[in-house]
Tab-separated table of C-alpha atoms in Angstrom:
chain	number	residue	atom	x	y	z
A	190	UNK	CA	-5.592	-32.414	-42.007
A	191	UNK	CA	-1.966	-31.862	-41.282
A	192	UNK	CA	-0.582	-34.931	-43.119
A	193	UNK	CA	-1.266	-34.638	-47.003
A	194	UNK	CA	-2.539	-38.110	-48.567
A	195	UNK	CA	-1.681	-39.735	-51.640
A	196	UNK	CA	-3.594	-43.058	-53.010
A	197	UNK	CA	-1.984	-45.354	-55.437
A	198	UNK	CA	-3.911	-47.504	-57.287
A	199	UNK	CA	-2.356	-50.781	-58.575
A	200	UNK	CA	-3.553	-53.748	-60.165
A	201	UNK	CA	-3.320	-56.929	-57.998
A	202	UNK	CA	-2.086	-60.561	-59.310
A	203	UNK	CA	-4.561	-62.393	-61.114
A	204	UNK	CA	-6.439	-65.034	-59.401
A	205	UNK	CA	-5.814	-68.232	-61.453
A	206	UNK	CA	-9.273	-70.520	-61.092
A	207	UNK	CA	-8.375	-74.160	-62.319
A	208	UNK	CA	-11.130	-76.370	-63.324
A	209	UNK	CA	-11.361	-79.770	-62.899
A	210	UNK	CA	-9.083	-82.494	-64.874
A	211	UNK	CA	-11.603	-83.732	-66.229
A	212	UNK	CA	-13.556	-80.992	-66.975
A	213	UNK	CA	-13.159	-79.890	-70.979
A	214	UNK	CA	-14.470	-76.653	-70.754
A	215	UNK	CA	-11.602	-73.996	-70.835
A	216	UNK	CA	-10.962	-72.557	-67.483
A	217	UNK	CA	-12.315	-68.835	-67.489
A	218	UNK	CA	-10.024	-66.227	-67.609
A	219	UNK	CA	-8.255	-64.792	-64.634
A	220	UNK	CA	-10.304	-61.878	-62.773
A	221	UNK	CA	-8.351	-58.669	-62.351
A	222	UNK	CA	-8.413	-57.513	-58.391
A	223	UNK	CA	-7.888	-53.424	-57.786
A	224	UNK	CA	-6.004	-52.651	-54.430
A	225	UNK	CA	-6.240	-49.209	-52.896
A	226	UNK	CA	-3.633	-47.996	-50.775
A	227	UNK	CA	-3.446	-44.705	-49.006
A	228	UNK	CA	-0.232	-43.418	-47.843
A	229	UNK	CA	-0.025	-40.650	-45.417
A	230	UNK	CA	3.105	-38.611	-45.687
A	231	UNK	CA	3.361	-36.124	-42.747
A	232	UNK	CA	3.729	-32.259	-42.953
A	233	UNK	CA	7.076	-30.960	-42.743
A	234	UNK	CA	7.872	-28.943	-39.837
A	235	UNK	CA	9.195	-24.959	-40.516
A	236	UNK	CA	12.915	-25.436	-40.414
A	237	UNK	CA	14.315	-23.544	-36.971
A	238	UNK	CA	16.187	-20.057	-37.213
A	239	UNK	CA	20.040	-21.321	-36.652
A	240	UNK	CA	21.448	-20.427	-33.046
A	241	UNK	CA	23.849	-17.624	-33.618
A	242	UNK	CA	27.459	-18.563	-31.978
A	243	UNK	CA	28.809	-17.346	-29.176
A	244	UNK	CA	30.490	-13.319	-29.518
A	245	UNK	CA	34.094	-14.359	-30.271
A	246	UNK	CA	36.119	-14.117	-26.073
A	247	UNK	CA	39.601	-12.958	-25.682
A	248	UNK	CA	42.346	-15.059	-27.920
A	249	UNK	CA	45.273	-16.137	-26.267
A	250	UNK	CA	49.072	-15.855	-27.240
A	251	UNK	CA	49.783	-18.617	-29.207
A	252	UNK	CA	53.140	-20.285	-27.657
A	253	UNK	CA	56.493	-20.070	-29.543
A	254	UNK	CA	57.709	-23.252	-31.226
A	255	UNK	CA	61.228	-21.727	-31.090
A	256	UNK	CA	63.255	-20.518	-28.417
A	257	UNK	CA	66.357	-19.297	-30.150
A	258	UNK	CA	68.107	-18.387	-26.903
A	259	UNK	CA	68.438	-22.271	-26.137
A	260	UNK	CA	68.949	-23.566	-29.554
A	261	UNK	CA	72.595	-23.125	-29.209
A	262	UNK	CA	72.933	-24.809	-25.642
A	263	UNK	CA	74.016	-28.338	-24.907
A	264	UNK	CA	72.556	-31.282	-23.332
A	265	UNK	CA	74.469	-30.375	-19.686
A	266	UNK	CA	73.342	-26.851	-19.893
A	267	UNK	CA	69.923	-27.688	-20.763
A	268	UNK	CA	69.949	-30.187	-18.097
A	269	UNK	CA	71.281	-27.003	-15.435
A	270	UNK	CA	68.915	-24.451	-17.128
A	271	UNK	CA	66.109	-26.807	-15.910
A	272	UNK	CA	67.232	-27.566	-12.075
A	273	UNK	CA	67.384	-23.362	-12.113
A	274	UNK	CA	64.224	-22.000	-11.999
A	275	UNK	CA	65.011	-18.489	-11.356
A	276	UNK	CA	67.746	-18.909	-14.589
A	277	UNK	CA	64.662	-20.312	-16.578
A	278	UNK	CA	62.569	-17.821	-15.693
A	279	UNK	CA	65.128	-14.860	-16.589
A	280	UNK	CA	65.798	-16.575	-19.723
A	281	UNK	CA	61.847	-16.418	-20.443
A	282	UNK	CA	61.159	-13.114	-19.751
A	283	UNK	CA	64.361	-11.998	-22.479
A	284	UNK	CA	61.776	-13.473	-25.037
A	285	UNK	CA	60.387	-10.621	-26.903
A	286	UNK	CA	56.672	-12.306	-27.084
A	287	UNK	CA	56.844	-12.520	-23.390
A	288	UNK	CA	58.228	-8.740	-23.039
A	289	UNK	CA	54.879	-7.760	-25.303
A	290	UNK	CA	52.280	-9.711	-22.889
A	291	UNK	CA	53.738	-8.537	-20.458
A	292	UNK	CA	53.690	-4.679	-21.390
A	293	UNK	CA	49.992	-5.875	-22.683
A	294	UNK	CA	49.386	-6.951	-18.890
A	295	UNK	CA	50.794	-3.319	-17.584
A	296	UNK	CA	48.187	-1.360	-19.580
A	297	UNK	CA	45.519	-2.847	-18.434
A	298	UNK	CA	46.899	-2.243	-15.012
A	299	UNK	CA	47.357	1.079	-15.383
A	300	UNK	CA	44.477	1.293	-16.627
A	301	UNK	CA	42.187	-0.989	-14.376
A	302	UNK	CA	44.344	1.829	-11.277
A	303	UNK	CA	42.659	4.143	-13.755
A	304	UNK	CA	39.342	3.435	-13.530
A	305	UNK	CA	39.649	2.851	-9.939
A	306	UNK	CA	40.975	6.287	-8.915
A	307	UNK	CA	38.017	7.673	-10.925
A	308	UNK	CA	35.754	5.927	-9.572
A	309	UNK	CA	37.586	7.175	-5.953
A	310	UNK	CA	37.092	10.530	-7.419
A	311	UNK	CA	33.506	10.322	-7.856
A	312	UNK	CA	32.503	9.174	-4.516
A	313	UNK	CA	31.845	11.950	-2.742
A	314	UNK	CA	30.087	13.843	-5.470
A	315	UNK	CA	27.831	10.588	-5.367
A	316	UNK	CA	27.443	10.358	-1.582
A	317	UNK	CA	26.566	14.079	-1.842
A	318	UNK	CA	23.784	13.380	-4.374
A	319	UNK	CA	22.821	10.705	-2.489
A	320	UNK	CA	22.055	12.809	0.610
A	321	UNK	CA	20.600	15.941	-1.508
A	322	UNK	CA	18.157	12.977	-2.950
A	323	UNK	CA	17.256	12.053	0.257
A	324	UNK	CA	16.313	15.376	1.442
A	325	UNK	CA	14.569	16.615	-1.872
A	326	UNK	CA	12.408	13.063	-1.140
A	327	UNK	CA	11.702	13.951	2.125
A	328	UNK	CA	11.302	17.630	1.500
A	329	UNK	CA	8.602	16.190	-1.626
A	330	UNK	CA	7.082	13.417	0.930
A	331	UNK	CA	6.315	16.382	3.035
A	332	UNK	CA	4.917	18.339	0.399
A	333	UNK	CA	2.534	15.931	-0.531
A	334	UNK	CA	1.388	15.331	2.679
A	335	UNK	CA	0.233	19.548	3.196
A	336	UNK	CA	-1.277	18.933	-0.546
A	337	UNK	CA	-3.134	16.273	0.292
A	338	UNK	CA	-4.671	18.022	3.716
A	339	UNK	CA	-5.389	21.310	1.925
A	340	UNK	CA	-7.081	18.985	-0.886
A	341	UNK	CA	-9.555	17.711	2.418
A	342	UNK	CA	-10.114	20.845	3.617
A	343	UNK	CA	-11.535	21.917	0.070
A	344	UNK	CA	-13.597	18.663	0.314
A	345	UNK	CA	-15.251	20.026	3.747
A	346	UNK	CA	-15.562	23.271	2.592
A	347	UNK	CA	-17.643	22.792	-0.702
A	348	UNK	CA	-19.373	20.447	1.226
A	349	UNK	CA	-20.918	22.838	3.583
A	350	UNK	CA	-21.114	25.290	0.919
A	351	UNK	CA	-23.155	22.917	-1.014
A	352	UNK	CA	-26.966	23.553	-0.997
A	353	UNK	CA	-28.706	20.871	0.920
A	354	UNK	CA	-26.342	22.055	3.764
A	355	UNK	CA	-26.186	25.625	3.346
A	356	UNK	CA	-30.505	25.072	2.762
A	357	UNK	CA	-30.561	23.269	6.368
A	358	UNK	CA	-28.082	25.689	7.792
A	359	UNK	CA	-30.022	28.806	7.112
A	360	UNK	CA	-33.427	26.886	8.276
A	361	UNK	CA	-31.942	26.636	11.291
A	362	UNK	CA	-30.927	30.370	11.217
A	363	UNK	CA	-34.600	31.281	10.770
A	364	UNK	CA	-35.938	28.744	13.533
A	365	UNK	CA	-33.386	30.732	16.134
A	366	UNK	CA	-34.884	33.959	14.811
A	367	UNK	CA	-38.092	33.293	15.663
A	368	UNK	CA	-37.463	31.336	18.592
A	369	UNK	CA	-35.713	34.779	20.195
A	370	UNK	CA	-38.675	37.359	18.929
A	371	UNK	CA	-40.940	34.377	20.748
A	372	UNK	CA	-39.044	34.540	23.791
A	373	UNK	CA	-38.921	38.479	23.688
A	374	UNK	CA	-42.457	38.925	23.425
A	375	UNK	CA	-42.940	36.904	26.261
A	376	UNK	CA	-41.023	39.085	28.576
A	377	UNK	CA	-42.487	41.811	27.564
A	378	UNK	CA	-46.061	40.449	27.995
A	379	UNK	CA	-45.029	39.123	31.550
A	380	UNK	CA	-43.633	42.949	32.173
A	381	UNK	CA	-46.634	44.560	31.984
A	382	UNK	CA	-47.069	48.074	31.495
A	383	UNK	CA	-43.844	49.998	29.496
A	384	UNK	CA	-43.003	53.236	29.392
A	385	UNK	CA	-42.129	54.400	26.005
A	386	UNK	CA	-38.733	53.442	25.748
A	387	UNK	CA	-39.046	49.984	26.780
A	388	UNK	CA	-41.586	49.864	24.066
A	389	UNK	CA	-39.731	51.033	21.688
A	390	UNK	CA	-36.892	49.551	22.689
A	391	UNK	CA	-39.250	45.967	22.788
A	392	UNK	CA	-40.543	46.889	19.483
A	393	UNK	CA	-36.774	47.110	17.897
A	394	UNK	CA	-35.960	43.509	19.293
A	395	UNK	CA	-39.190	41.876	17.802
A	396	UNK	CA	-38.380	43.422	14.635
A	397	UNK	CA	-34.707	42.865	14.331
A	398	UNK	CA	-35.632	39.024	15.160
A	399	UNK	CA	-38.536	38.862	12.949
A	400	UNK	CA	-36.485	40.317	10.361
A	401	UNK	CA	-33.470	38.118	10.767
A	402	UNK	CA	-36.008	35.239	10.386
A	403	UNK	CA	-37.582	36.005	6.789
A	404	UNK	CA	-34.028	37.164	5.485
A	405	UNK	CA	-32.509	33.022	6.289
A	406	UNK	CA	-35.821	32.273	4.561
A	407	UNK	CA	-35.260	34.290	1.971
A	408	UNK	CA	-31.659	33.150	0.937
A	409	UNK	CA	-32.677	29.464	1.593
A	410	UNK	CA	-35.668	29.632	-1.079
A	411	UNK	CA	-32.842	31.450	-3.545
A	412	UNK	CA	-30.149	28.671	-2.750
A	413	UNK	CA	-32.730	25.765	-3.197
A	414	UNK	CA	-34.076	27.633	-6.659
A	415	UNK	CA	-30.376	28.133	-7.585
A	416	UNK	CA	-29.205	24.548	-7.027
């Protein structure tokens, strides 16, 4: 369990029995009672990591308790040194902690007009890259797509160089073969008597067809053995 225990044991206050008044027997003596009592005390929790503070911001000028300028100035010109605002503000900007902000404030002008002309510097180089990226993408996009269709075409061409096909293929081969020496001995049946040249011309047909046929055979029993 996640709460540890601990029992205390204590003796409880004797139960006095009384007998009777009249009763001379001594009363018996008082029985002791045992109480158990179990208190659970409950795990303590891991103590949490501490939040680290804030990173420390930007600390402002602390404000001058003295002006020295108007410590020598009466009541009236006090009194005419505030109705003037322009004279107050002169009289401000003579303080030397106001001359240092202010020189503090011009830096980071200049160099906040720094920043900014370089960055004005660097925008064409960037809109340059930017078009030379698109075109490389393009140029890349483009590539990929004549990749990807020679890829195909060497799909459909080890297809039909594979065995079952090229098997079928040359099957077919021999079927036309002997289809044509077929056909040719037909004609020359249906011709009737030949001279010697259209025999031998008849017999170089058959031959050449006959020929043709066993050769498809031929490579289609070596492909099927091969594969």
């Amino acid at each position: 369990r996640d709460a540890s225990e601990r029992r205390l044991v204590f003796p409880a206050a004797a139960a006095c029995v009384g007998m009777p008044w009249w009763s001379s027997s001594p009363a018996p003596g008082p029985k002791s009672v045992q109480a158990e009592v179990v208190a659970v005390i409950p795990k303590s929790s891991p103590a949490e990591a501490p939040v680290p503070p804030p990173p420390p911001g930007p600390v402002a000028q602390v404000v001058p308790e003295r002006f020295a300028a108007v410590e020598h100035l009466s009541v009236t010109e006090l009194q005419q040194l505030q109705a003037n605002v322009s004279a107050m503000d002169d009289l401000i900007l003579e303080e030397s902690k106001v001359k240092d902000l202010l020189q503090q404030l011009k830096a980071v002008r200049q160099e906040g007009r720094s920043v900014a002309d370089a960055i004005m510097d660097r925008e064409p180089k960037l809109q340059e890259a930017a078009v030379d990226y698109e075109g490389k993408r393009e140029a890349l996009a483009q590539l990929r797509s004549s990749v990807e269709a020679k890829i195909q075409q060497r799909q459909e061409i080890l297809q039909k160089r594979s065995p079952q096909r090229l098997g079928v293929q040359l099957n077919a081969r021999a079927q036309d073969a002997e289809q044509l020496a077929e056909e040719t001995l037909n004609q020359a049946l249906d011709a009737g008597a030949m001279d010697a040249s259209g025999l031998s011309q008849f017999r170089q047909q058959f031959m050449q067809q006959k020929m043709k046929k066993h050769l498809n055979l031929a490579l289609k029993s070596a492909v099927e053995s091969c594969a």
